[in-house]
Coordinates of C-alpha atoms and ligand atoms in Angstrom, one line a residue:
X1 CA 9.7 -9.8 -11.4
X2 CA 12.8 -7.9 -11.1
X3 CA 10.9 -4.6 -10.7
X4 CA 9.4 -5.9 -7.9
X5 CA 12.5 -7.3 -6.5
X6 CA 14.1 -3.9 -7.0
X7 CA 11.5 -2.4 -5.0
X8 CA 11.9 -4.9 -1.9
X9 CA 15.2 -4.3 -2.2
X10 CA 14.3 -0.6 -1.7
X11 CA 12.3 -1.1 1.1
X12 CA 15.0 -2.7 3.0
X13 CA 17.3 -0.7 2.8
X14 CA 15.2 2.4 3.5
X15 CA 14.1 0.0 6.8
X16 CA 18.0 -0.4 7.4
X17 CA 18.5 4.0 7.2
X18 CA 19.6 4.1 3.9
X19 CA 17.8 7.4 1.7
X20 CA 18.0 7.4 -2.4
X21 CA 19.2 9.8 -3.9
X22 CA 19.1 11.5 -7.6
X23 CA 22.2 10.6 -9.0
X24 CA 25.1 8.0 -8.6
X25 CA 27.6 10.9 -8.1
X26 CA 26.3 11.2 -4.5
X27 CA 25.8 8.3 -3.4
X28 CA 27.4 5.4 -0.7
X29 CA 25.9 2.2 -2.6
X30 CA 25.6 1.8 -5.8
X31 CA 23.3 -1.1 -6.8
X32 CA 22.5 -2.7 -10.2
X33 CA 19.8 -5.4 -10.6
X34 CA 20.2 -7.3 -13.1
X35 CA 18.5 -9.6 -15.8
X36 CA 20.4 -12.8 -17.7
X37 CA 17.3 -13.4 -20.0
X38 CA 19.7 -11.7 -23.4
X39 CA 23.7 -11.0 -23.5
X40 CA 22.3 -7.6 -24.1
X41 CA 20.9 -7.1 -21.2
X42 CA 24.4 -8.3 -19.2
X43 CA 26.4 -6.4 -22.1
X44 CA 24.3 -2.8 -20.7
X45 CA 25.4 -3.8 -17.3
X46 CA 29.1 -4.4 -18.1
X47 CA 29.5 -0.9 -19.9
X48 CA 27.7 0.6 -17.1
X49 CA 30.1 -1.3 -14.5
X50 CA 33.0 0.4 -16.7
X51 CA 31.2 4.3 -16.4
X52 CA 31.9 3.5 -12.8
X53 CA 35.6 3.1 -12.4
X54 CA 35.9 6.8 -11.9
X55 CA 33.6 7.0 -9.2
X56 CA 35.7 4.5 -7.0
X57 CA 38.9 6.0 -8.1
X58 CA 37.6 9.3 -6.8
X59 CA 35.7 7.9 -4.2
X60 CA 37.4 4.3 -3.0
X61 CA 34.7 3.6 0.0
X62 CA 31.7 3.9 -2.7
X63 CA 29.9 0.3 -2.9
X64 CA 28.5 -0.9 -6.0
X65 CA 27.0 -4.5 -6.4
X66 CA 25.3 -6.3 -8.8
X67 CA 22.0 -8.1 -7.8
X68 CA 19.5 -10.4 -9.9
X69 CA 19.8 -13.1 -11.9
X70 CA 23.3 -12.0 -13.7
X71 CA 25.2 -12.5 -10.7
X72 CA 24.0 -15.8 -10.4
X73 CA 24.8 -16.7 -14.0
X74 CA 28.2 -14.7 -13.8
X75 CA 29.7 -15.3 -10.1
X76 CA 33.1 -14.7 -10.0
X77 CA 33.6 -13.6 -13.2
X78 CA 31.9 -10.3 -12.5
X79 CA 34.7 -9.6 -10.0
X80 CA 37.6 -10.3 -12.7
X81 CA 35.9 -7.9 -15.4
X82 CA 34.8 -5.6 -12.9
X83 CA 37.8 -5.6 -10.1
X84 CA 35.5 -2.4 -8.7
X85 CA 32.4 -4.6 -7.9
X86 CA 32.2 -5.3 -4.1
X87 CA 29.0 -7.2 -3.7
X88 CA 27.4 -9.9 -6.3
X89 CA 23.9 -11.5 -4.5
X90 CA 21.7 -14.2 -6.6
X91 CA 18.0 -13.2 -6.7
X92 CA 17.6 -16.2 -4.0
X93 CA 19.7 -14.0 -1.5
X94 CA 18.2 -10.5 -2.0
X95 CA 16.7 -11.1 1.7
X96 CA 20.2 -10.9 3.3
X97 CA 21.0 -7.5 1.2
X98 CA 21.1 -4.8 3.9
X99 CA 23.3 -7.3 6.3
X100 CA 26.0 -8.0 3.4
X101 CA 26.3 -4.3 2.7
X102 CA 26.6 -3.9 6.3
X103 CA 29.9 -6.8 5.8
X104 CA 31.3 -4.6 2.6
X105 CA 31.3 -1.1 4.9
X106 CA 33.1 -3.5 7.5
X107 CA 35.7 -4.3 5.5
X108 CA 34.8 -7.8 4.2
X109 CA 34.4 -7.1 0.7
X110 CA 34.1 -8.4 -2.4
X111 CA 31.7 -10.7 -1.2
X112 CA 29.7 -13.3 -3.5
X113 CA 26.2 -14.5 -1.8
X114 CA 24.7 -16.8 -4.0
X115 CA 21.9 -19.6 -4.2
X116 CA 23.0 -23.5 -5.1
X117 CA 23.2 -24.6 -8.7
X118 CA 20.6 -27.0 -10.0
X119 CA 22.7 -29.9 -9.9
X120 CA 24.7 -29.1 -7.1
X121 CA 22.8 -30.8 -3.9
X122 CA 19.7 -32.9 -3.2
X123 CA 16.5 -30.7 -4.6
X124 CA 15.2 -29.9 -1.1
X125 CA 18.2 -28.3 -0.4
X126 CA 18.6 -26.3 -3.5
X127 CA 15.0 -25.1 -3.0
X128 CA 16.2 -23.7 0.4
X129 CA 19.0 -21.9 -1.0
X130 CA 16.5 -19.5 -2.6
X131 CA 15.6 -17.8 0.1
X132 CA 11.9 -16.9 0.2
X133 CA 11.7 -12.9 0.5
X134 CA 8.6 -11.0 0.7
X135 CA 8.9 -9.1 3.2
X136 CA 5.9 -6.0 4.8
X137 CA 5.3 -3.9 2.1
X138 CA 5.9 -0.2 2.0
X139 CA 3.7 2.0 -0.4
X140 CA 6.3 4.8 0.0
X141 CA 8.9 2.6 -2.9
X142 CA 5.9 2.1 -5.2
X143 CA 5.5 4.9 -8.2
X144 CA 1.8 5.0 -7.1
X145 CA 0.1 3.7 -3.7
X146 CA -2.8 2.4 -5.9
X147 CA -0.9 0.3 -7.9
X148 CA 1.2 -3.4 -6.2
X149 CA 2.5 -6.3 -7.5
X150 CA 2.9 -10.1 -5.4
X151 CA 4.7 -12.8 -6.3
X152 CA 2.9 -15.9 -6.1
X153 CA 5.5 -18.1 -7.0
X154 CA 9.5 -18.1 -7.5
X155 CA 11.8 -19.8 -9.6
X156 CA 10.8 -22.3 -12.8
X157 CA 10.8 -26.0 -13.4
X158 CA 10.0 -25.5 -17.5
X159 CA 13.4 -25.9 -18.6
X160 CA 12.5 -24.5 -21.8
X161 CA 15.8 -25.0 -24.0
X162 CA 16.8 -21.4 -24.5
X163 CA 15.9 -20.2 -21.0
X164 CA 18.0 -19.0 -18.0
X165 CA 15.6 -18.6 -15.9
X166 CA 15.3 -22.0 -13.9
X167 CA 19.0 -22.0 -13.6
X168 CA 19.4 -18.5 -11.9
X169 CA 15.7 -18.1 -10.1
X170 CA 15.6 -22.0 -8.9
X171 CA 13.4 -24.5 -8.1
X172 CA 9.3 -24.2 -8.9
X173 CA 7.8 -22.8 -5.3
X174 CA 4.4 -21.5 -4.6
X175 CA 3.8 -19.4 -1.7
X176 CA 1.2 -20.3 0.7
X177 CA -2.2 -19.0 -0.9
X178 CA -2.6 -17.6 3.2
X179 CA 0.3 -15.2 2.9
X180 CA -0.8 -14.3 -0.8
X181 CA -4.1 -13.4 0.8
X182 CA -2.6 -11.8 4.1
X183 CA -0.4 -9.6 1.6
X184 CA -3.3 -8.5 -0.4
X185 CA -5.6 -7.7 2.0
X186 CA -3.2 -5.2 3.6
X187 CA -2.0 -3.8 0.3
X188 CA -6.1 -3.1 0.2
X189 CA -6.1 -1.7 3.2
X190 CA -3.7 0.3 2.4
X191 CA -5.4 2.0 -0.4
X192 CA -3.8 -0.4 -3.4
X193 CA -6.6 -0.8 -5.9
X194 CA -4.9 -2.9 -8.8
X195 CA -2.5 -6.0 -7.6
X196 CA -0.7 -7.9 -10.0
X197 CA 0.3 -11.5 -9.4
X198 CA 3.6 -12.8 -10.2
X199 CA 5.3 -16.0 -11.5
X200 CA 7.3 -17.5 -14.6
X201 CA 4.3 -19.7 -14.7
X202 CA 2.0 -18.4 -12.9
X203 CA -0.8 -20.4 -13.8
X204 CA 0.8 -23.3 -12.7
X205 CA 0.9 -22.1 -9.1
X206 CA 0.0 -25.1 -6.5
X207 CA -0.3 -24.4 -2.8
X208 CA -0.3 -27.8 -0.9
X209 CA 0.8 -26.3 2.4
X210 CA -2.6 -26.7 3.4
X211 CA -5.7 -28.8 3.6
X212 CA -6.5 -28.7 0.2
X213 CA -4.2 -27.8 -2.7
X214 CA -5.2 -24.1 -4.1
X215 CA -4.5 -23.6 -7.9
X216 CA -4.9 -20.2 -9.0
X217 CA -8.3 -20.3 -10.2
X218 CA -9.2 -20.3 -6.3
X219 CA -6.3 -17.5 -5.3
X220 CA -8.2 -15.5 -7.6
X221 CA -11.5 -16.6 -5.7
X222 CA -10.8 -15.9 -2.8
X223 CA -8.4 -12.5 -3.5
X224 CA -11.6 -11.2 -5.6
X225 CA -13.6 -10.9 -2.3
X226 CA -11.1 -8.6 -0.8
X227 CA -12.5 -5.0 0.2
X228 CA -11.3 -2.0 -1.4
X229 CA -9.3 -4.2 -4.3
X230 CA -10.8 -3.6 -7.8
X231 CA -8.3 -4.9 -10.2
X232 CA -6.2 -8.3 -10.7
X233 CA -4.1 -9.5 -13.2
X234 CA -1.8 -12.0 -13.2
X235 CA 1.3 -12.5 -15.0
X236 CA 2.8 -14.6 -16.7
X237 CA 0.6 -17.7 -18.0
X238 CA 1.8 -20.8 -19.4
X239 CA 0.0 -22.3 -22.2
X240 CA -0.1 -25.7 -20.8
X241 CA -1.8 -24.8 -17.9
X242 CA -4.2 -22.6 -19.4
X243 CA -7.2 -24.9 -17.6
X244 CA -11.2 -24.7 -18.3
X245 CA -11.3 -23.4 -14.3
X246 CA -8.9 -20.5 -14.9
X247 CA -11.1 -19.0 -18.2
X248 CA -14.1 -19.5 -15.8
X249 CA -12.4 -17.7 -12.9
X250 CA -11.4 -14.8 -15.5
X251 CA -14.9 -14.8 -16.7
X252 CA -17.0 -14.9 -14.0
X253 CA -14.7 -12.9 -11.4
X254 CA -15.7 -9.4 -11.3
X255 CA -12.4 -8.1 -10.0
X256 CA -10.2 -10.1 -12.6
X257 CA -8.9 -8.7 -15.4
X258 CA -9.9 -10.3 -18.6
X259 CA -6.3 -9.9 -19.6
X260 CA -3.8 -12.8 -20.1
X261 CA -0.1 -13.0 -21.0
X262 CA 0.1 -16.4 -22.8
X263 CA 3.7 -16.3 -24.7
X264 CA 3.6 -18.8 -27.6
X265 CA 7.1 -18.6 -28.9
X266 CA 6.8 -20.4 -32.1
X267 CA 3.6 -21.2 -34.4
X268 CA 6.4 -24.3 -35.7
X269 CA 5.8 -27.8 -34.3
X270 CA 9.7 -28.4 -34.6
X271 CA 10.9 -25.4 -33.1
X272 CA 8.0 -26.0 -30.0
X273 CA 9.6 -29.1 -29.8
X274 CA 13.2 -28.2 -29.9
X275 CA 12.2 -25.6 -27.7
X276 CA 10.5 -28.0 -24.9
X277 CA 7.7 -25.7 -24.6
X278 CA 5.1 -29.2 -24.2
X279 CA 2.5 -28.2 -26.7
X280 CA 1.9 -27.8 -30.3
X281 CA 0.7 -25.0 -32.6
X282 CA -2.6 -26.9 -32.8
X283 CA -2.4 -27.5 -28.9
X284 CA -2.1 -23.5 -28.9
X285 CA -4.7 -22.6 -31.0
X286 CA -7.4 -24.6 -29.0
X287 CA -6.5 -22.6 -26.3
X288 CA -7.1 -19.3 -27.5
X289 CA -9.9 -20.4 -29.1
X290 CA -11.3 -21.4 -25.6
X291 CA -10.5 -18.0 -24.1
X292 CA -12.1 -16.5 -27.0
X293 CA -15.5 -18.3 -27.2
X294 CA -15.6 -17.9 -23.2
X295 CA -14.4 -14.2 -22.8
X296 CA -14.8 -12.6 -26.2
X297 CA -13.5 -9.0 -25.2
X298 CA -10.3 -10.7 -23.8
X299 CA -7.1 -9.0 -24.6
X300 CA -4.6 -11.9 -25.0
X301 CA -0.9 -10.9 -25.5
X302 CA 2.1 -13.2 -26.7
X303 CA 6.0 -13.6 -26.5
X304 CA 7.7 -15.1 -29.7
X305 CA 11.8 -15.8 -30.2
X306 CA 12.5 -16.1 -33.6
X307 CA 15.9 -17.2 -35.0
X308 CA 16.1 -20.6 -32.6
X309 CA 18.6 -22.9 -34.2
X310 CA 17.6 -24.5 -37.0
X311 CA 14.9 -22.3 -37.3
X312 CA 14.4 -22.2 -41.5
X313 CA 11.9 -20.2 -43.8
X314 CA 8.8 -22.2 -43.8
X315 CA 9.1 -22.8 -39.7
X316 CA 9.4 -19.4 -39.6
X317 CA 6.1 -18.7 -42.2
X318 CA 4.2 -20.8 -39.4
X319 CA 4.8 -18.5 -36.5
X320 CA 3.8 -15.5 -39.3
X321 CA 0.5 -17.7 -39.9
X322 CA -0.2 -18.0 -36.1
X323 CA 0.7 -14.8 -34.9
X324 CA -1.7 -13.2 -38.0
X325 CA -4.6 -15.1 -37.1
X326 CA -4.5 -15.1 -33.2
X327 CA -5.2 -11.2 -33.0
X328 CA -2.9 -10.8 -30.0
X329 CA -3.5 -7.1 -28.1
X330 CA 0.6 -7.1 -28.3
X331 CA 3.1 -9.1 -28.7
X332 CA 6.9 -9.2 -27.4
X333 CA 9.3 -10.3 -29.9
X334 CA 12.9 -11.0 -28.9
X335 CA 16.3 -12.2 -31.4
X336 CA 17.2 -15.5 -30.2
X337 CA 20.1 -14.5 -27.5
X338 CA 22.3 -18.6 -26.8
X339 CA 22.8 -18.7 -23.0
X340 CA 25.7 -20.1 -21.6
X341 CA 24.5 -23.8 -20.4
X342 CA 21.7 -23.7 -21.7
X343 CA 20.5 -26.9 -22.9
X344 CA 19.8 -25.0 -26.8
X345 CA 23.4 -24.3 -26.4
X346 CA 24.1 -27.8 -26.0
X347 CA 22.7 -29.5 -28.3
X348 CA 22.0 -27.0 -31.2
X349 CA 24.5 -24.7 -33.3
X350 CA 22.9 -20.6 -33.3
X351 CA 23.0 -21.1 -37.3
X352 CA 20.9 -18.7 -38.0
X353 CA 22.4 -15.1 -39.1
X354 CA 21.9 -12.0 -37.1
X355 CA 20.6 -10.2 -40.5
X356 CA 17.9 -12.5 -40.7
X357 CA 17.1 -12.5 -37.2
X358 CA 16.7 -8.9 -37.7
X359 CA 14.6 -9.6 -40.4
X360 CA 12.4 -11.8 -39.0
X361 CA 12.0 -9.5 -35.9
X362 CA 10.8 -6.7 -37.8
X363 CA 8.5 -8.4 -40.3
X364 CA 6.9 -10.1 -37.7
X365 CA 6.6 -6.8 -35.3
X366 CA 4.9 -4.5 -38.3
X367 CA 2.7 -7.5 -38.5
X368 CA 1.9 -7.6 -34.8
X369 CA 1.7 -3.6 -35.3
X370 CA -0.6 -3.3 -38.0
X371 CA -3.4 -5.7 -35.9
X372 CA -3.0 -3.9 -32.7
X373 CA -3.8 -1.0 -34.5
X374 CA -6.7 -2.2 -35.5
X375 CA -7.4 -3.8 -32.2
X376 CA -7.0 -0.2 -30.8
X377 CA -9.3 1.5 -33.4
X378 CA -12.1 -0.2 -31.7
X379 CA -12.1 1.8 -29.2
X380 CA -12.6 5.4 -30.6
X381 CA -15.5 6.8 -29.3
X382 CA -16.1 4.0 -26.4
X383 CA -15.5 4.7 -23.1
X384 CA -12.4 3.3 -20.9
X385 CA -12.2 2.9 -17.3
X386 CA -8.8 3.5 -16.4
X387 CA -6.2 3.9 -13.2
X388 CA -4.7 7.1 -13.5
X389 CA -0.7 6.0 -13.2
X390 CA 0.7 10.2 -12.9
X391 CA 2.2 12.3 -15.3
X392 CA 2.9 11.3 -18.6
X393 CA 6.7 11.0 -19.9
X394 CA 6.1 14.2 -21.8
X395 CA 4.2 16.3 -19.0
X396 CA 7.8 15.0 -16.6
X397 CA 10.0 16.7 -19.3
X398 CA 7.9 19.9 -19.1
X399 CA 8.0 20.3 -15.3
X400 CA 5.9 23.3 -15.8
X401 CA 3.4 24.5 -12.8
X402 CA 0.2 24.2 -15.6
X403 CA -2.8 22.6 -13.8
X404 CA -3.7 20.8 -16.1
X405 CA -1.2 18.3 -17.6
X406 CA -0.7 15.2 -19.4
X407 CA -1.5 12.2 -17.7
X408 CA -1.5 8.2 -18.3
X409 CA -3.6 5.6 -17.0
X410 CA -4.2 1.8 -17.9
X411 CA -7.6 -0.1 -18.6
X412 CA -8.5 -2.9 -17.1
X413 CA -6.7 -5.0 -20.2
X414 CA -3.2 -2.9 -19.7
X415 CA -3.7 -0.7 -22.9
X416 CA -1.9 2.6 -22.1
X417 CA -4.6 5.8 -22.3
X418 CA -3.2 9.1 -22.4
X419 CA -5.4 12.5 -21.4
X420 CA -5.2 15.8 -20.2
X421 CA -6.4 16.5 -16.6
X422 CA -5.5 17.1 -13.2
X423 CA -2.1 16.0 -11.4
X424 CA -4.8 14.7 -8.3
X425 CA -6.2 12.4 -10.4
X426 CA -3.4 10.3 -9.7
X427 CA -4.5 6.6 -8.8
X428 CA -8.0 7.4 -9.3
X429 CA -10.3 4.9 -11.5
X430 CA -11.7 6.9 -14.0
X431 CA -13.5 7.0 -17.4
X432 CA -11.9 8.2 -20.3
X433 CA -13.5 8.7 -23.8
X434 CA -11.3 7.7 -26.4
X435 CA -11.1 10.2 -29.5
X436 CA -8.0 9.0 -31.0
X437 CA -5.4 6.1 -31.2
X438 CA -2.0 4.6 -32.7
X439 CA -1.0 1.1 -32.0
X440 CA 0.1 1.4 -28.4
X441 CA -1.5 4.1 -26.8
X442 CA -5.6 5.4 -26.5
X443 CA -5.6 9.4 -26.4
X444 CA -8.8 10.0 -24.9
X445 CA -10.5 13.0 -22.8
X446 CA -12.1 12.2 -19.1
X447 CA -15.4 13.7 -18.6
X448 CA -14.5 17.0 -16.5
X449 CA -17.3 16.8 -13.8
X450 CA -16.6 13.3 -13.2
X451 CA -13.0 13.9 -13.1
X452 CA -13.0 16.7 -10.5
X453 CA -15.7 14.9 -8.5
X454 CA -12.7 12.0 -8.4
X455 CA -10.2 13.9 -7.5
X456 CA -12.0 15.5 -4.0
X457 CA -13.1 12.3 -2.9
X458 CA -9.8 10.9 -2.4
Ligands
5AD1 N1 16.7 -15.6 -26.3 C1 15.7 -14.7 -26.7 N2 14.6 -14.6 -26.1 C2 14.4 -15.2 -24.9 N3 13.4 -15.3 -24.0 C3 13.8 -16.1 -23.0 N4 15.0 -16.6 -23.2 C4 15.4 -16.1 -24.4 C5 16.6 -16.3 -25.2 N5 17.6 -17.1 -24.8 C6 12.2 -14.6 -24.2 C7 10.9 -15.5 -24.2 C8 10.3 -15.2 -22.9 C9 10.7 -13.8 -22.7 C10 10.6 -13.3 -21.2 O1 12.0 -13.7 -23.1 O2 10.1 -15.1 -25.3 O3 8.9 -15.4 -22.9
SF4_2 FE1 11.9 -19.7 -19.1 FE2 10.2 -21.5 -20.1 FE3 10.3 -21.1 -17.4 FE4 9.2 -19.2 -19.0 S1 8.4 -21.3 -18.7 S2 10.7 -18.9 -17.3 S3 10.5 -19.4 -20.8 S4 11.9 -21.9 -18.7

């Protein structure tokens, strides 16, 4: 979400005259978007405030702001910290951005533009103070023209205990499914071949503008008949609203990825419950065990926290036991981060020790390492069809003018592939034959007469 907000944010400012440039030395706005979902993701922008002093001592009319969800958590307070800061805008006010920088080279600075809290006003009016931004798109911001993301839907109405993010993104909103389709149809048009659609919950996406309400299973539906588009994915799923329709749409769908992001957070009944997910482990496990009877070669990935309060060994052994079994293609796994007003912060003590946080993080990640290894040693020999995404990191660090180079691509199921071949093949679908692997990536070789054949027809 935040990428994608980074990269409207881009586009209008580009739309307003502004041009990036390669390094902050040189430039008139400085602009850091921020995430609140860990204190070490605000701690990074803090320090990173602080390596910036210098530049507004040597430079006093540079502007640096601080967008996203952290200014909406921190207000004010980024101001006293960082005195330097001359713009703080919530993620619900990123569509006025270009016309409050306009305000801080006018002299009007600091200014703080943010949405209304939660609590603070009737829930219509709270809604409306997360301004819905999505505005034309512009393939020139994206790393590759083949490649989009849409949101679907902002804010969250989960209220999970430990989260943030329904304080600082707002109120649950769906866009109207017409828009969605309006947006894809021109990203199409415009040569995108993979969208991905976005939402905290994204499955739980509602449109009731219209006639009929559309859940996602018909977005999908309908977005799968759009010309030109090959590939969708949406991200990121909520296990409660994981629905019979939905498998079938991601079964039966051509276009549709059979790839799903299904966090699960705990495999402990008491920490799912402290944790007001609104499902059991056993809830869980019927779930999966629907997408895989229905879509066997689905890739299924997972989020866990470990370390909630009051989390103990056995609790603990439970999300070991459902993470082993569930064969997840990857899994994210996060330290337990309290967050300010949270209601986990409220009503439970963080009692349980960094060092065994750590622990816990790491045992459960070799686990999680170990199966998508195997998961990934399936695939030697097979054959991938994959976007080509550009360069790989290590072919950008050599820079050299070889024509053949590293490059990385994704399958369908967003495992990474990594090959040698042509810079042209750039957002080209391809296949790749996979010769070896390690737990995250597929090293594979594309068929050279196929390859080259690709690259002239673009
Ligand atoms: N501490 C640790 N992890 C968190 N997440 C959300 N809030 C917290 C928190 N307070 C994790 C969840 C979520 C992912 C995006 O971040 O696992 O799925
Ligand atoms: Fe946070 Fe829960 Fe909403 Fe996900 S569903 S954004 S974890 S509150």
């Amino acid at each position: 979400m935040n990428v994608l907000d980074s990269e409207l944010a881009l586009a209008d400012l580009l739309q307003a005259g502004y041009e990036p440039v390669d390094d902050s030395q040189h430039a008139d706005v400085i602009l850091f978007n921020t995430c609140s979902v860990r204190q070490h993701a605000e701690d990074k922008i803090y320090s990173a405030l602080g390596r910036l002093k210098h530049i507004k001592r040597q430079r006093p009319g540079t502007i640096i702001g601080v967008l996203g969800c952290m200014a909406q958590r921190e207000r004010q307070t980024i101001l006293h910290r960082a005195p330097h800061v001359d713009l703080v805008v919530g993620p619900g006010q990123l569509a006025r951005l270009p016309e409050l920088i306009r305000r801080v080279e006018a002299g009007e600075g600091p200014i703080v533009e943010l949405s209304l809290d939660r609590r603070a006003d009737a829930h219509g009016t709270v809604r409306a103070s997360f301004l819905q931004h999505d505005p034309p798109r512009m393939a020139a911001v994206r790393p590759i023209r083949q490649q989009a993301m849409v949101r679907i839907m902002f804010g969250c109405d989960k209220f999970c205990t430990y989260c943030i993010v329904p304080a600082v993104r707002g109120p649950e909103q769906s866009r109207p499914a017409e828009k969605i389709v309006a947006e894809v149809r021109r990203l199409a048009e415009d040569g995108c071949l993979e969208v991905t659609l976005l939402g905290q919950t994204v499955n739980s996406y509602r449109d009731t503008s219209g006639e009929r309400p559309v859940a996602l299973a018909d977005l999908l539906a309908e977005l799968n008949e759009i010309e030109g588009l090959r590939r969708l994915k949406f991200v990121t799923s909520h296990p409660r609203h994981i629905t019979t329709d939905l498998i079938c749409a991601v079964r039966d769908l051509p276009k549709v990825s059979p790839y799903l992001h299904v966090p699960a957070q705990s495999g402990s009944d008491r920490i799912l419950k402290r944790m007001r997910r609104g499902y059991t482990a056993g809830r869980y496990r019927e779930m999966l065990s629907e997408i895989r009877v229905a879509i066997p070669e689905a890739a299924v990935t997972s989020d866990f926290i470990v370390g909630f309060p009051g989390e103990t060994e056995e609790d603990y052994r439970q999300t070991v036991e459902l993470l082993s079994e569930s064969r997840f293609k990857n899994s994210f796994i996060f330290k337990y981060s309290p967050r300010p007003k949270t209601k986990a912060v409220e009503l439970y003590e963080d009692d349980v020790p960094d060092k065994i946080k750590r622990q816990r993080n790491n045992e459960l990640l070799a686990i999680q390492n170990a199966i998508s290894l195997e998961d990934a040693q399936a695939w030697v020999g097979r054959q991938a069809e994959i976007l080509v995404e550009g360069p790989s990191k290590a072919a950008r660090k050599k820079r050299g003018d070889d024509e053949t180079i590293q490059l990385v691509g994704r399958t369908v199921c967003d495992r990474i592939v990594v090959f040698d071949g042509r810079q042209e093949l750039t957002g080209t679908i391809l296949p790749v034959t996979i010769e070896k692997v390690d737990a995250f990536t597929l090293f594979g070789r594309a068929d050279p007469s196929r390859a080259s054949r690709q690259a002239e027809s673009r």
